[in-house]
Coordinates of C-alpha atoms in Angstrom, one line a residue:
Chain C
X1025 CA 22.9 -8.4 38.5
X1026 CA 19.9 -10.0 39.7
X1027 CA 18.8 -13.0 37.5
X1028 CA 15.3 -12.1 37.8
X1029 CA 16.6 -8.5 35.7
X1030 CA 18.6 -10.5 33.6
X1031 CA 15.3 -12.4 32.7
X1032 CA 13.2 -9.1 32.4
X1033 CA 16.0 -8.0 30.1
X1034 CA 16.4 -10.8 27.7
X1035 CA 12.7 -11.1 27.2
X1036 CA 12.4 -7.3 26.9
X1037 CA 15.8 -7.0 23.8
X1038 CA 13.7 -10.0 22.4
X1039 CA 10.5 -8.4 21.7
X1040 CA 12.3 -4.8 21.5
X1041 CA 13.7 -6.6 18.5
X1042 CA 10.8 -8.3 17.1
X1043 CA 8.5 -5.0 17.4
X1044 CA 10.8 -2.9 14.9
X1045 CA 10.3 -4.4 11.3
X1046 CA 6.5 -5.3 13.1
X1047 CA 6.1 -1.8 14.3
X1048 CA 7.4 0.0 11.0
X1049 CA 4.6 -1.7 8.9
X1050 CA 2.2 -1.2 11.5
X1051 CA 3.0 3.1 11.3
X1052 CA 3.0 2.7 7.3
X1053 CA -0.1 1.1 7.1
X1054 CA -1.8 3.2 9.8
X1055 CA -2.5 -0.1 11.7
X1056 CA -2.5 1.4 15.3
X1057 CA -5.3 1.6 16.2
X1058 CA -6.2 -2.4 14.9
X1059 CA -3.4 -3.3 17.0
X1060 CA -4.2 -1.8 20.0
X1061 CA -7.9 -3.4 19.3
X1062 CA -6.4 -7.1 18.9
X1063 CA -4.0 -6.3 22.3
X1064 CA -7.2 -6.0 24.2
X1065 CA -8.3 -9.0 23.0
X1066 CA -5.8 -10.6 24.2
X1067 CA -6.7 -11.0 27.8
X1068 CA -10.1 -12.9 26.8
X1069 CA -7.9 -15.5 25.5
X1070 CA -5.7 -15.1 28.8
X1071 CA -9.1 -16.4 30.7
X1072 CA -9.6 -18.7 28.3
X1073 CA -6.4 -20.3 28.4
X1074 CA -6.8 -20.8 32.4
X1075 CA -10.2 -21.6 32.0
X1076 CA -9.5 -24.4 29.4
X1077 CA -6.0 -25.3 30.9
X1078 CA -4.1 -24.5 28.1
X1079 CA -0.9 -22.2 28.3
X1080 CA -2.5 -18.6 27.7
X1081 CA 0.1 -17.9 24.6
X1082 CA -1.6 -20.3 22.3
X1083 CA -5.3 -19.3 23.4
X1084 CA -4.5 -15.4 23.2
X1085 CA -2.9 -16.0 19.5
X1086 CA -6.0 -17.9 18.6
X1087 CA -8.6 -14.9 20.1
X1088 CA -6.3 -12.9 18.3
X1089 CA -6.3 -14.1 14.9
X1090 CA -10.0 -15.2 15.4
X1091 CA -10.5 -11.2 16.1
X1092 CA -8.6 -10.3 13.3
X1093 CA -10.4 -12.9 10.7
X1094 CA -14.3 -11.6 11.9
X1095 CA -12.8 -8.1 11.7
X1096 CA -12.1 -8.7 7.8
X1097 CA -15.2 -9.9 7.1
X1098 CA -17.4 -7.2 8.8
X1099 CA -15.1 -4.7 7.3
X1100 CA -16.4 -5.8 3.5
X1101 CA -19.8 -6.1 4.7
X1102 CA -20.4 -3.5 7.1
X1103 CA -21.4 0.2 6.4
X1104 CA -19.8 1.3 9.8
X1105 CA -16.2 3.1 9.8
X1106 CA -13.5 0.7 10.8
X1107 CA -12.2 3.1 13.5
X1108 CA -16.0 2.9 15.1
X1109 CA -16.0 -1.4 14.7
X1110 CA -12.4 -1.2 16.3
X1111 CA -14.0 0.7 19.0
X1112 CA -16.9 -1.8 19.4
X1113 CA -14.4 -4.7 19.4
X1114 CA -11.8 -3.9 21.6
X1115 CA -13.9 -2.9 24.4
X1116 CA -16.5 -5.1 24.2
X1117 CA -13.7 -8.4 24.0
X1118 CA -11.8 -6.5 26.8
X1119 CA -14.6 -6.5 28.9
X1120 CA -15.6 -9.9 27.9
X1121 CA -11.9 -10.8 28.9
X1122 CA -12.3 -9.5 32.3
X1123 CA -15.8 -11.1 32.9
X1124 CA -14.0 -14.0 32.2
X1125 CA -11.2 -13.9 34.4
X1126 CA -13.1 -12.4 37.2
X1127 CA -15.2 -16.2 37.0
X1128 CA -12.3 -17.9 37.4
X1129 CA -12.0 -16.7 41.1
X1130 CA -10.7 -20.0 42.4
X1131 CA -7.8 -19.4 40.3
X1132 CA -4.9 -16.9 41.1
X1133 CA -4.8 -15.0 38.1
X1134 CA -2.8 -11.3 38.2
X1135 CA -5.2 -9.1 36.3
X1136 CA -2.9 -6.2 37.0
X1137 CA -0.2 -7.9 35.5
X1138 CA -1.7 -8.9 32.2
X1139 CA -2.8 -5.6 31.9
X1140 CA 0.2 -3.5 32.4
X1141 CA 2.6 -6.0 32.1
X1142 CA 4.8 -8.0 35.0
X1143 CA 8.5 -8.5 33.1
X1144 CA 9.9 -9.2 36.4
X1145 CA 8.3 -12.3 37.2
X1146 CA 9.0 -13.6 33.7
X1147 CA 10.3 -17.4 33.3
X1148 CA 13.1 -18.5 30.8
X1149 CA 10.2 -20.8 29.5
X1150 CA 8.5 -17.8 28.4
X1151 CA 11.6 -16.2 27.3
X1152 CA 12.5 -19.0 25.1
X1153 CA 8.7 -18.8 23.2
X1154 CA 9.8 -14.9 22.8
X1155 CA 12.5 -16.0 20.8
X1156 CA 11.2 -18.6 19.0
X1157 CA 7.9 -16.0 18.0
X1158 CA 10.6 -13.5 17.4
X1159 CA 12.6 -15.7 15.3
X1160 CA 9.6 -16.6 13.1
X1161 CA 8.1 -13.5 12.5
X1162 CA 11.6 -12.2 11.5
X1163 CA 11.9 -15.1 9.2
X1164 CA 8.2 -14.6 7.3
X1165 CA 8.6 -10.3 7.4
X1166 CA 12.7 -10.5 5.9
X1167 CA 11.1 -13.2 2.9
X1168 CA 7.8 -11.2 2.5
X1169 CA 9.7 -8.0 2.9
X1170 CA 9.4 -7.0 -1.1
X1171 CA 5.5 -7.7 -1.4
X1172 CA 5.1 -6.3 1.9
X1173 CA 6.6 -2.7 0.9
X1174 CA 4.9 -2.6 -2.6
X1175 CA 1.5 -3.3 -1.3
X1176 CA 2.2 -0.9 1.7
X1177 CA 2.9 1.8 -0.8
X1178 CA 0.4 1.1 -3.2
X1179 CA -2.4 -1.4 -3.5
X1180 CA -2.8 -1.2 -7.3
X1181 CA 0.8 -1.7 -8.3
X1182 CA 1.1 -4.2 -6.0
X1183 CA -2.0 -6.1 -7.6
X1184 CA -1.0 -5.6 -11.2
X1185 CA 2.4 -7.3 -9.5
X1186 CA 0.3 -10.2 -9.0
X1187 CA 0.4 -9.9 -5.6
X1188 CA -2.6 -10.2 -3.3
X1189 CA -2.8 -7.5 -0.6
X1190 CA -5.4 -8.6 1.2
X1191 CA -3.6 -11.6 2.1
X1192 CA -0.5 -10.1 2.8
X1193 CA -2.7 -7.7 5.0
X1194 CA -4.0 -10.8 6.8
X1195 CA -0.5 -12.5 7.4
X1196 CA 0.5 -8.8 8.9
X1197 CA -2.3 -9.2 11.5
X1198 CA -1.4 -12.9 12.1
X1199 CA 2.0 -12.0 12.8
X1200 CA 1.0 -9.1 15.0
X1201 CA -1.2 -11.4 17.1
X1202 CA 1.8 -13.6 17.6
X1203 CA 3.7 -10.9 19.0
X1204 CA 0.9 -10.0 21.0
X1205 CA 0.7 -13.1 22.9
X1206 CA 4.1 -13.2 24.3
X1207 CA 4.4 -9.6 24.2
X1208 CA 1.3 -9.4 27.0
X1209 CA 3.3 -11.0 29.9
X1210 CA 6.2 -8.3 29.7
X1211 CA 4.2 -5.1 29.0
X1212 CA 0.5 -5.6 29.5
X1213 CA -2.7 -5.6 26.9
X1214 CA -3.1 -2.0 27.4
X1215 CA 0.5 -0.9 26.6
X1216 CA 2.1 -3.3 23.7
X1217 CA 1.0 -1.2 21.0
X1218 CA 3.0 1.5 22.4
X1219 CA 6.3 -0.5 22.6
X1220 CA 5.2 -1.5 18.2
X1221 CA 4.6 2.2 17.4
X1222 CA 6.7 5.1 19.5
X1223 CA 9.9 3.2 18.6
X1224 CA 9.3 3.3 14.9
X1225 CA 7.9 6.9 14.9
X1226 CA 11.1 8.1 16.7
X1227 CA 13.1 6.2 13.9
X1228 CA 11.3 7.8 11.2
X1229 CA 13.1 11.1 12.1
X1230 CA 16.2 9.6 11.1
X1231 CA 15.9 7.1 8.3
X1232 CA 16.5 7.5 5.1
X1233 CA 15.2 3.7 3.6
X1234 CA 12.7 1.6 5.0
X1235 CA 15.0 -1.2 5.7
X1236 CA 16.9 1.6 7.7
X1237 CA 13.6 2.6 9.8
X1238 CA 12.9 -1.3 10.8
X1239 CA 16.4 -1.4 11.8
X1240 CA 16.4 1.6 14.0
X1241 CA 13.3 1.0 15.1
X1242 CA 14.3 -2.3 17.3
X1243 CA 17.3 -0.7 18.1
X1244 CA 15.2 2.7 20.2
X1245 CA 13.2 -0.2 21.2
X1246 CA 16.0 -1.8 23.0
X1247 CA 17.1 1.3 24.4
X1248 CA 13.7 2.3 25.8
X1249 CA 13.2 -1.4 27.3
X1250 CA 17.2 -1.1 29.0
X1251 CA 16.0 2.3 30.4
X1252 CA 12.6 1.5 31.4
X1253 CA 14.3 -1.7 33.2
X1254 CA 17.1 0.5 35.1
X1255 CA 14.5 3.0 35.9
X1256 CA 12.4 0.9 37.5
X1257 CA 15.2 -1.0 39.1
X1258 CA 16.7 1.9 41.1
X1259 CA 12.9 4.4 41.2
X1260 CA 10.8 1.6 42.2
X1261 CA 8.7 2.1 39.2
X1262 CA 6.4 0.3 37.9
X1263 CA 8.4 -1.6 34.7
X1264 CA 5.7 -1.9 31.9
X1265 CA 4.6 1.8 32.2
X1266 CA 8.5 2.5 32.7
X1267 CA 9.6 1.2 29.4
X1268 CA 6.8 3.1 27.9
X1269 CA 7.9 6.2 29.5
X1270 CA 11.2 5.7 28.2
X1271 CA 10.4 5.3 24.9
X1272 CA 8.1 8.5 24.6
X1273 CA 11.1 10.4 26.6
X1274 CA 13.7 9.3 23.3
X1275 CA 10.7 9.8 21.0
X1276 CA 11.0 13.3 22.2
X1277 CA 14.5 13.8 22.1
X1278 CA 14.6 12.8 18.8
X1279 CA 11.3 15.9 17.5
X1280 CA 14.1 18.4 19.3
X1281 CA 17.3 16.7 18.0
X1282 CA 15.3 17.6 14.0
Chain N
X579 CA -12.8 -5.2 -37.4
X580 CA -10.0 -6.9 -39.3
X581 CA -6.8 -8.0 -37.3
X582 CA -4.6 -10.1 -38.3
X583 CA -2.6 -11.0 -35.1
X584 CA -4.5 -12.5 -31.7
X585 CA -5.6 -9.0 -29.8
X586 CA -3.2 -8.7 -26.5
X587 CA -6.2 -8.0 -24.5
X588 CA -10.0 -8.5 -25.3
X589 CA -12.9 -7.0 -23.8
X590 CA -16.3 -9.3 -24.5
X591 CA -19.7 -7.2 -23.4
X592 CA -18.2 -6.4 -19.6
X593 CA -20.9 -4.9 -17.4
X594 CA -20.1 -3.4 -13.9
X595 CA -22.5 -3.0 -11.5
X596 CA -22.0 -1.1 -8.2
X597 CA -24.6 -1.3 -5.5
X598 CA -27.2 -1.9 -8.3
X599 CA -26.2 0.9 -10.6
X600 CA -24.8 0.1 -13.6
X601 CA -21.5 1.8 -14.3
X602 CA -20.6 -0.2 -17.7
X603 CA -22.5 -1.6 -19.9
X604 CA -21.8 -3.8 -23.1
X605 CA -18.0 -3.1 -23.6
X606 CA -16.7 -5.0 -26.1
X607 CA -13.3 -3.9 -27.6
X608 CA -9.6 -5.8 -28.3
X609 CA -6.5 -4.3 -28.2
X610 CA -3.6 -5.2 -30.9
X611 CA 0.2 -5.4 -30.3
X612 CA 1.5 -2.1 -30.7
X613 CA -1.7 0.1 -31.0
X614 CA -1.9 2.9 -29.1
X615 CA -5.9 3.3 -27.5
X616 CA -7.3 6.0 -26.4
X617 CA -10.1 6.1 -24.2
X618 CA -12.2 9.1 -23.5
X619 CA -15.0 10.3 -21.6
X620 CA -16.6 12.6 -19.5
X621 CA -15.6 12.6 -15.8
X622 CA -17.3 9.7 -14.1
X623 CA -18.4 7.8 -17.6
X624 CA -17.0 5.2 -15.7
X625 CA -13.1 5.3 -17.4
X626 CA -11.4 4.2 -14.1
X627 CA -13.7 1.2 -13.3
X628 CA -13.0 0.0 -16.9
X629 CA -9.2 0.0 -16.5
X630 CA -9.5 -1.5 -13.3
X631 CA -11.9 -4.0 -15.2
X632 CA -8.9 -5.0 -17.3
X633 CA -6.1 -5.1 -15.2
X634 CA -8.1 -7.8 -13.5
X635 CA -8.5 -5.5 -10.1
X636 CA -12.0 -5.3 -10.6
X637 CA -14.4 -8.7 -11.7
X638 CA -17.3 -7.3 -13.9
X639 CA -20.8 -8.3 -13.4
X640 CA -20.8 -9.7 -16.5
X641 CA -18.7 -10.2 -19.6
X642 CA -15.2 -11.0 -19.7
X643 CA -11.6 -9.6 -20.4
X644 CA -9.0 -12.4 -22.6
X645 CA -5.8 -12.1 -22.0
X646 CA -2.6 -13.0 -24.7
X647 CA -1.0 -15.6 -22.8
X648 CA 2.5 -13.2 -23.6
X649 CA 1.0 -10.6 -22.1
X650 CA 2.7 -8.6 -19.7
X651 CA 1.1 -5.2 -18.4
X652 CA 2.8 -1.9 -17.1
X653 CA 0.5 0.2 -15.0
X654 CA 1.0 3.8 -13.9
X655 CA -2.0 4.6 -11.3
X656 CA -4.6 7.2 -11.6
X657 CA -3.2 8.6 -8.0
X658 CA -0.3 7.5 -5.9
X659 CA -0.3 9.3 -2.3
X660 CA 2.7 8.5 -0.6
X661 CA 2.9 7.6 3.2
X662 CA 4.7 10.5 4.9
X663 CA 5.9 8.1 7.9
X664 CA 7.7 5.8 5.0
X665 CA 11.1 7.2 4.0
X666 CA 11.8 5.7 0.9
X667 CA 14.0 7.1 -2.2
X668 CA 12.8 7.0 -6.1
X669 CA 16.0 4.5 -6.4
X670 CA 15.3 1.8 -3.6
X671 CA 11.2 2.6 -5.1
X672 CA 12.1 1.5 -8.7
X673 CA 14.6 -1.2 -7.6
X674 CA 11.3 -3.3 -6.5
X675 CA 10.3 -3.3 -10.4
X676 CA 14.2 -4.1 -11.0
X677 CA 17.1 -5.7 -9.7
X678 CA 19.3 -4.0 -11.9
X679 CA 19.2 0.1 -12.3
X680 CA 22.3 0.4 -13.6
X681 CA 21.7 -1.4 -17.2
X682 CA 18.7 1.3 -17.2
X683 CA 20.7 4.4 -17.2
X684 CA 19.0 5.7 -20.6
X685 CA 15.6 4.9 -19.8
X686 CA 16.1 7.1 -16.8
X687 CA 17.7 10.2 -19.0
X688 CA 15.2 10.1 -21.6
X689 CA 12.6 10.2 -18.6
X690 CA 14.8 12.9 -16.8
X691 CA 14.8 11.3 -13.4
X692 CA 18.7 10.6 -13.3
X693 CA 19.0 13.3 -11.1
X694 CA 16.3 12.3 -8.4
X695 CA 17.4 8.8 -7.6
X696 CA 18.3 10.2 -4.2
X697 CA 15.0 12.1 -4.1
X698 CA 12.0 10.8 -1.1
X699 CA 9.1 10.0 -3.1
X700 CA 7.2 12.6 -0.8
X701 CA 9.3 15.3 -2.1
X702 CA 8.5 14.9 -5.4
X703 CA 6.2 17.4 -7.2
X704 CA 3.3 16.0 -9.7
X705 CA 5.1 16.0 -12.6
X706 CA 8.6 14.2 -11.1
X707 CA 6.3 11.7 -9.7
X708 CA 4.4 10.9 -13.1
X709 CA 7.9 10.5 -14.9
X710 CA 8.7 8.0 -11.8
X711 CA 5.9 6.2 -12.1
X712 CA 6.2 5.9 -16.3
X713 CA 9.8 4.5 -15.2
X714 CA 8.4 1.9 -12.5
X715 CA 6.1 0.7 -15.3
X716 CA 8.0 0.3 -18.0
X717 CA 11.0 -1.0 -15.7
X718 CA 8.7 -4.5 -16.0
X719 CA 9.5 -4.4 -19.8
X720 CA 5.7 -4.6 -20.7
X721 CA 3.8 -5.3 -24.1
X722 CA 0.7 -3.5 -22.9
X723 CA 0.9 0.2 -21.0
X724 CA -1.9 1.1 -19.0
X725 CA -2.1 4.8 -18.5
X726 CA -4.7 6.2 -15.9
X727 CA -5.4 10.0 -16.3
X728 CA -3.4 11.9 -13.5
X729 CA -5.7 13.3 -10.7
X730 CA -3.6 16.2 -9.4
X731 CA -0.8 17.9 -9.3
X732 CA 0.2 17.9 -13.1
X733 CA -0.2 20.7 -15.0
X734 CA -1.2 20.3 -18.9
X735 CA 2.4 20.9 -20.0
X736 CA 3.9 18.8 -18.2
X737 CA 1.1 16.2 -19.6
X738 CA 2.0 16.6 -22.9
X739 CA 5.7 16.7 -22.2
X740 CA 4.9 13.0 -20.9
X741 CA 2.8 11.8 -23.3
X742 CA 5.7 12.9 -25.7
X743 CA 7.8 11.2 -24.4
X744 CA 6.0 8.3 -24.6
X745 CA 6.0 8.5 -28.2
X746 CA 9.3 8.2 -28.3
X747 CA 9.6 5.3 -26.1
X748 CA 7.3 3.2 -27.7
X749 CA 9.4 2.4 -30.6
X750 CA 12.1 1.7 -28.5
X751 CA 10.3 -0.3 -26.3
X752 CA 7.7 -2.4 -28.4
X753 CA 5.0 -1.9 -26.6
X754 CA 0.9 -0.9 -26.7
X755 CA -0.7 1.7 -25.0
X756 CA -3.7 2.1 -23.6
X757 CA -4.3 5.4 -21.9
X758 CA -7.4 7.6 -20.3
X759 CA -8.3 10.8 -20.6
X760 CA -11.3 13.6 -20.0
X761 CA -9.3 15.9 -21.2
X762 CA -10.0 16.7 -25.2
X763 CA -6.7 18.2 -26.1
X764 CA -4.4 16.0 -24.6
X765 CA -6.1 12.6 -26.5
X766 CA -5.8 12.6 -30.3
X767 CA -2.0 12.5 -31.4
X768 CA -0.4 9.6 -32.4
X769 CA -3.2 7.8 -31.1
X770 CA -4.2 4.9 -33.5
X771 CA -8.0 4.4 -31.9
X772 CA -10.0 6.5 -30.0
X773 CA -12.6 4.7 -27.9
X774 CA -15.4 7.3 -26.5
X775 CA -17.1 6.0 -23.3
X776 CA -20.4 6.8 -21.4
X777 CA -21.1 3.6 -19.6
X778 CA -21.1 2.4 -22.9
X779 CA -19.0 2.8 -25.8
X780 CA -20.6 5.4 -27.8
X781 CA -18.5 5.4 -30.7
X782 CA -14.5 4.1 -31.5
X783 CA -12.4 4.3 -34.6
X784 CA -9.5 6.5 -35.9
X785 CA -9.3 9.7 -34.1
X786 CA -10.9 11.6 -37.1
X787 CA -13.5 9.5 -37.8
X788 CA -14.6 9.5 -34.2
X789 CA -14.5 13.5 -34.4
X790 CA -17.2 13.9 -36.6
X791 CA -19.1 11.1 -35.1
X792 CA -22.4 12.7 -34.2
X793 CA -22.2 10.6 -30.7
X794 CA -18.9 11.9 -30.6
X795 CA -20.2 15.4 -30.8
X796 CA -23.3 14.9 -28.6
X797 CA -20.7 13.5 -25.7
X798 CA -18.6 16.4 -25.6
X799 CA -20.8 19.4 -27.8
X800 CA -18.8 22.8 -27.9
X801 CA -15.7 21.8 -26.9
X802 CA -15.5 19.3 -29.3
X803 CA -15.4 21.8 -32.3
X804 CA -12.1 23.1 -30.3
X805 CA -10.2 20.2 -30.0
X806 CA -10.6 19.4 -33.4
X807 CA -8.3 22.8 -34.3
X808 CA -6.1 22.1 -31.6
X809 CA -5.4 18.4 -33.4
X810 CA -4.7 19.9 -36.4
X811 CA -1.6 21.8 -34.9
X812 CA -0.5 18.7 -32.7
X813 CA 1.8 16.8 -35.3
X814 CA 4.1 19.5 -35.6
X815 CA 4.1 22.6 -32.9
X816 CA 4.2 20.7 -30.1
X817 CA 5.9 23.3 -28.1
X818 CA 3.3 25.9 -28.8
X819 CA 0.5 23.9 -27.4
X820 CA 2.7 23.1 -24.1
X821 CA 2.8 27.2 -24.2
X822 CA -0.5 28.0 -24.8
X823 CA -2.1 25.9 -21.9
X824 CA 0.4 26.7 -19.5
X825 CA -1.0 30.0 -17.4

């Protein structure tokens, strides 16, 4: 095997395996749509970062969770639906983003590539920060697992609990703009909310506790990434959209399997 | 009011105020270990914010709620819709109130639910889901049981069959109650104190005293008259009021 697949492959298992117990909570808590709004964020933070000098990954998590703080408090002051302010935001910073990157014309930055992903020309530097996000956003879901599931199913219990969802809500979107960042490299702005949700909707058709959805859910991740990767390795396919593909084909299967 | 013990919870003149309209004003009430409150009102008097008030969701506008430094609430919500994409089961749900189901076995007989552990919370009808929810509170060993009115999905039988049941627990588990209700006939027995709200408390006391309240009567008119014969059957034929209201 090539290294350059064997790269694309350990980077890909790594966030396939971060983006189940992520992904779950983001289906529960019908986040989808606010991921997919902080993933196009993420590329004004790309032109930032090359802008400023400073690697992309720690600019894009701080546009992220800059996003996701200004999106809290319009949401308690605004009158407008959050699905409409979602709207406003992710296309107006994604534009922004590109505004940005399209100024920074003396250096070589592959639009394409943050935008629909390049796995294959992935570094073990920025395989490494995959793991280390992974490992940390594993850590802080597996402690706040408990609080996490009671305020998911119900906001009052969970408050009578003594817990405070609204904080837990805002560490969810803090981990999710983690992900984000080194998520962007292998499967693009446009796409990473994809690889977070059609895994964990495939392994709701077979999961009987929530524990047992998470689990699953990086698991069909992992698949869909390993065929996405051979795919494109022996079609020529573009890889991002390929490991999309693959996870809508076993998404699929599994609606005619029940 | 006399009491001899500290009150579990006090209410001092709480006002709420949404978007400048007041929704309470001037509630000032305590509640004392192991006294079963009612409170009761027309719909929108403003019985849910109050609750919320006191379980300390909610900050009023003005006023203030005390709490016993003992005290330790159990909650069953007003509504509970459950996620359809999150497969959970009534056991792994009422595991996060406890670590240890098994030492709970009779809880979960008396409350009939033995028999759905293995059940997803979605497929639970109205009723199953109450008696779930009554288990998940009182799972937390509580002093204080807060008791919104269900929304949906419970029929007046199966009300009554729970509020029975309560009874019953209550002795074995210690405990106050403090429940809601718009709904006349399911209020008065066993209940120790009636409180009647209309953004303000319009009159409290023992439930017949509060009957022939004339604010009592001006609140709820006609129907008021009828719940007053229904009460007078509730001690002992139970069963035939279950029957009557079931259509």
């Amino acid at each position: 095997m090539d290294e350059f697949l064997l790269r694309a492959l350990f980077g890909g298992l790594g966030l396939a395996l971060i983006s189940g117990p992520l992904g779950v909570f983001i289906v529960w808590r019908r986040m989808a749509y606010f991921g997919d709004t902080l993933a196009h964020s993420a590329l004004l933070g790309v032109g930032l970062g090359f802008w400023l000098s400073i690697n992309p990954i720690l600019t894009v998590m701080l546009v992220c969770a800059l996003l996701a703080t200004s999106l809290v408090i319009l949401q308690s002051n605004q009158k407008l639906a959050s699905d409409t302010l979602l709207g406003i935001l992710a296309h107006s910073t994604l534009s922004l983003g590109i505004i940005v990157v399209a100024f920074l014309q003396g250096l070589r930055v592959d639009l394409f590539g943050y935008l629909f992903g390049d796995i294959l020309a992935i570094s073990w530097q920025e395989i490494l920060y995959i793991y280390l996000i992974a490992a940390l956003v594993l850590i802080i879901i597996i402690k706040l697992w408990r609080a996490l599931l009671l305020c998911t199913l119900n906001t009052d219990l969970a408050l009578v609990a003594g817990l405070a969802p609204q904080k837990l809500q805002f560490i969810l979107m803090l981990l999710l703009a983690m992900v984000i960042a080194v998520a962007m490299k292998i499967i693009g702005v446009l796409l990473i909310t994809s690889l977070l949700i059609i895994p964990a909707a495939c392994a709701r058709n077979f999961a009987k506790s929530p524990e047992q959805m998470a689990i699953l859910a990086s698991l069909i991740g992992m698949c869909a990434v390993s065929l996405g990767l051979a795919a494109s390795f022996y079609f020529d396919l573009p890889t991002g959209p390929a490991i999309v593909v693959s996870a809508a084909f076993l998404f699929l299967l599994s609606r005619i399997k029940r | 009011m006399i009491s001899q013990t500290e009150p579990l919870l006090a209410a001092s003149d709480i006002g709420v105020k949404f978007n400048d309209r007041w929704v309470l004003k001037h509630i000032s009430f305590s509640i004392q270990p192991k006294e079963i409150v009612t409170l009761i009102g027309p719909n929108g008097c403003g019985k849910t914010t109050l609750v919320k008030t006191l379980l300390g969701l909610l900050k009023p506008t003005t006023g203030n709620v005390t709490k016993a430094a003992d005290l330790k609430v159990g909650y069953m919500p007003q509504r509970f819709t459950v996620e359809p994409t999150l497969p959970i089961t009534v056991e792994r749900f009422l595991k996060l109130a406890h670590n240890n189901l098994e030492t709970q076995q009779e809880l979960f007989h008396t409350l009939g639910i033995t028999q759905l552990m293995a059940t997803e919370l979605q497929h639970l009808s109205g009723g199953e889901m109450q008696r779930v929810l009554m288990a998940y509170a009182l799972l937390g060993q509580p002093n204080l049981l807060i008791l919104d009115e269900p929304i949906q999905g419970v029929d007046v039988g199966g009300q009554i069959e729970l509020y029975h049941l309560l009874y019953q627990l209550r002795d074995y588990l210690n405990c106050s109650i403090f429940m809601v209700s718009h709904d006349l006939h399911l209020v008065m027995a066993n209940t120790d104190r009636v409180i009647c709200l209309n953004q303000h408390i319009c009159c409290q006391g023992k439930p017949e005293s509060v009957l022939n309240d004339p604010a009592y009567l001006a609140l709820f008119g006609e129907s008021a008259a009828h719940s007053l014969a229904l009460y007078s059957h509730k001690h002992d034929h139970h069963h035939t009021i279950a029957g009557e209201e079931k259509i």
